[in-house]
């Protein structure tokens, strides 16, 4: 009797079981970040100050990017993961479109979290400093073709998650 097919089926079932266990995420209660509007304004100020130093044009807030960033920060906090992609595989472009964004030329995202953090308003300054020390994150912040900005922050289980998003939209009437 050939046991190879049986072994392959058993292995496949084991992998599927492990994969389903791995995607079962927690359901942490997300705490409201007080003075989020003020923190957002401070983050945009810090980003634009860094851009000014290298001659890049200033960014402006985009409500869709704020909503997408906030949703991702809350999702990571609630479900206890840390990634640019949700467990379902959605990325910043998917979140941009899901919140009403249109066609874009460039889209980017920076994420970071901390444990045993200082209060959110002070932590935002630390997040910005850490992003500026990371070549990839710094590149997003200073990228001259980005025009708009969004920021989100959420807390759960002693962690603060921060997400900043960047976009350059296609002009109206133009598609990908």
Coordinates of C-alpha atoms in Angstrom, one line a residue:
X1 CA 0.0 0.0 0.0
X2 CA 1.3 3.4 -1.0
X3 CA 1.2 5.7 2.1
X4 CA 2.6 8.8 0.3
X5 CA -0.9 10.2 -0.7
X6 CA -2.1 9.7 2.9
X7 CA 1.0 11.4 4.2
X8 CA 0.5 14.3 1.9
X9 CA -3.2 14.7 2.9
X10 CA -2.3 14.5 6.6
X11 CA 0.5 17.1 6.1
X12 CA -1.8 19.4 4.2
X13 CA -4.5 19.2 6.9
X14 CA -1.9 19.9 9.6
X15 CA -0.7 23.0 7.7
X16 CA -4.2 24.2 7.3
X17 CA -5.0 23.7 11.0
X18 CA -1.8 25.6 12.0
X19 CA -2.6 28.4 9.5
X20 CA -6.0 28.8 11.0
X21 CA -4.6 28.9 14.5
X22 CA -2.0 31.5 13.5
X23 CA -4.7 33.8 12.1
X24 CA -6.9 33.7 15.2
X25 CA -6.1 37.1 16.6
X26 CA -7.1 38.6 19.9
X27 CA -9.9 41.1 20.4
X28 CA -8.3 43.7 22.6
X29 CA -10.4 46.7 23.8
X30 CA -9.0 49.7 22.0
X31 CA -8.7 52.8 24.2
X32 CA -9.5 56.2 22.8
X33 CA -6.5 58.5 22.3
X34 CA -7.4 61.8 23.8
X35 CA -6.4 64.9 21.9
X36 CA -5.9 62.9 18.6
X37 CA -6.6 66.0 16.5
X38 CA -3.8 67.9 18.3
X39 CA -1.4 64.9 17.9
X40 CA -2.2 64.7 14.2
X41 CA -1.5 68.4 13.7
X42 CA 1.8 68.0 15.6
X43 CA 2.8 65.0 13.4
X44 CA 2.1 66.9 10.2
X45 CA 4.1 69.9 11.6
X46 CA 7.1 67.6 12.4
X47 CA 6.9 65.9 8.9
X48 CA 6.7 69.3 7.1
X49 CA 9.6 70.7 9.2
X50 CA 11.7 67.7 8.1
X51 CA 10.6 68.2 4.5
X52 CA 11.3 71.9 4.6
X53 CA 14.9 71.1 5.6
X54 CA 15.5 69.2 2.4
X55 CA 13.5 71.5 0.1
X56 CA 10.5 69.1 -0.3
X57 CA 7.1 70.7 -0.6
X58 CA 4.8 70.6 2.5
X59 CA 2.2 67.9 2.8
X60 CA -1.5 68.7 3.6
X61 CA -4.0 66.6 5.5
X62 CA -6.2 64.2 3.7
X63 CA -9.3 63.0 5.5
X64 CA -9.4 59.7 3.7
X65 CA -5.7 59.1 4.6
X66 CA -6.5 60.0 8.3
X67 CA -9.4 57.5 8.2
X68 CA -7.3 54.8 6.6
X69 CA -4.4 55.3 9.0
X70 CA -6.7 55.4 12.0
X71 CA -8.5 52.2 10.9
X72 CA -5.1 50.4 10.5
X73 CA -3.8 51.6 13.9
X74 CA -7.0 50.5 15.6
X75 CA -7.0 47.1 13.8
X76 CA -3.5 46.4 14.8
X77 CA -4.2 47.4 18.4
X78 CA -7.5 45.4 18.6
X79 CA -6.1 42.2 17.0
X80 CA -2.6 42.4 18.4
X81 CA -0.5 42.3 15.2
X82 CA 2.1 44.6 13.7
X83 CA 2.4 44.7 9.9
X84 CA 1.8 46.8 6.9
X85 CA -0.5 44.1 5.7
X86 CA -3.6 43.0 7.7
X87 CA -3.9 39.3 8.4
X88 CA -6.3 39.2 5.3
X89 CA -3.5 40.7 3.2
X90 CA -4.8 44.3 2.9
X91 CA -2.2 47.0 2.5
X92 CA -2.2 50.8 2.5
X93 CA -3.5 51.0 -1.0
X94 CA -6.4 48.7 -0.1
X95 CA -7.2 50.8 3.0
X96 CA -7.0 54.0 0.9
X97 CA -9.6 52.7 -1.6
X98 CA -11.8 51.2 1.2
X99 CA -12.1 54.6 2.8
X100 CA -13.1 56.4 -0.4
X101 CA -9.7 57.2 -2.0
X102 CA -9.4 57.2 -5.7
X103 CA -6.7 56.6 -8.2
X104 CA -3.2 57.4 -7.0
X105 CA 0.3 57.7 -8.4
X106 CA 2.2 57.0 -5.2
X107 CA 1.1 55.7 -1.8
X108 CA 3.2 54.9 1.3
X109 CA 2.9 54.1 5.0
X110 CA 5.0 54.2 8.1
X111 CA 4.0 52.1 11.2
X112 CA 5.5 51.8 14.6
X113 CA 4.4 50.7 18.1
X114 CA 5.7 50.9 21.6
X115 CA 5.2 49.1 24.9
X116 CA 5.3 50.9 28.3
X117 CA 5.1 54.2 26.4
X118 CA 5.0 57.8 27.5
X119 CA 1.6 59.6 27.0
X120 CA 0.5 59.6 23.3
X121 CA 1.3 63.2 22.6
X122 CA 4.9 62.8 23.8
X123 CA 5.2 59.4 22.2
X124 CA 4.3 60.9 18.8
X125 CA 7.5 62.9 18.9
X126 CA 9.5 59.8 19.7
X127 CA 7.8 57.9 16.8
X128 CA 8.7 60.7 14.4
X129 CA 12.4 60.7 15.6
X130 CA 12.6 56.9 15.2
X131 CA 11.1 57.1 11.7
X132 CA 13.6 59.7 10.7
X133 CA 16.4 57.4 11.8
X134 CA 15.2 54.6 9.6
X135 CA 16.2 55.0 5.9
X136 CA 12.9 53.5 4.5
X137 CA 10.6 55.5 6.8
X138 CA 12.7 58.7 6.3
X139 CA 12.4 58.2 2.5
X140 CA 8.6 58.2 2.8
X141 CA 8.5 61.3 5.0
X142 CA 10.8 63.2 2.6
X143 CA 9.6 61.8 -0.7
X144 CA 9.0 65.0 -2.8
X145 CA 6.2 63.6 -4.9
X146 CA 3.9 62.8 -1.9
X147 CA 1.4 65.6 -1.5
X148 CA -1.0 64.5 1.2
X149 CA -0.7 63.0 4.7
X150 CA -2.8 61.0 7.2
X151 CA -2.1 59.9 10.7
X152 CA -3.7 57.5 13.1
X153 CA -2.9 56.3 16.6
X154 CA -4.6 53.7 18.8
X155 CA -3.9 52.1 22.2
X156 CA -4.6 48.6 23.6
X157 CA -3.0 46.4 26.2
X158 CA -0.3 48.9 27.1
X159 CA 0.8 49.4 23.5
X160 CA 0.5 52.5 21.3
X161 CA 0.3 51.9 17.6
X162 CA 1.0 54.8 15.1
X163 CA 0.4 54.9 11.4
X164 CA 1.3 57.7 9.0
X165 CA 0.2 57.5 5.4
X166 CA 1.2 59.4 2.3
X167 CA -0.4 59.8 -1.1
X168 CA -0.1 61.5 -4.4
X169 CA -3.4 61.2 -6.2
X170 CA -3.9 61.1 -9.9
X171 CA -5.6 64.2 -11.3
X172 CA -9.4 63.8 -11.6
X173 CA -10.4 62.0 -14.7
X174 CA -7.2 60.0 -15.0
X175 CA -7.2 56.3 -14.2
X176 CA -4.4 53.9 -13.3

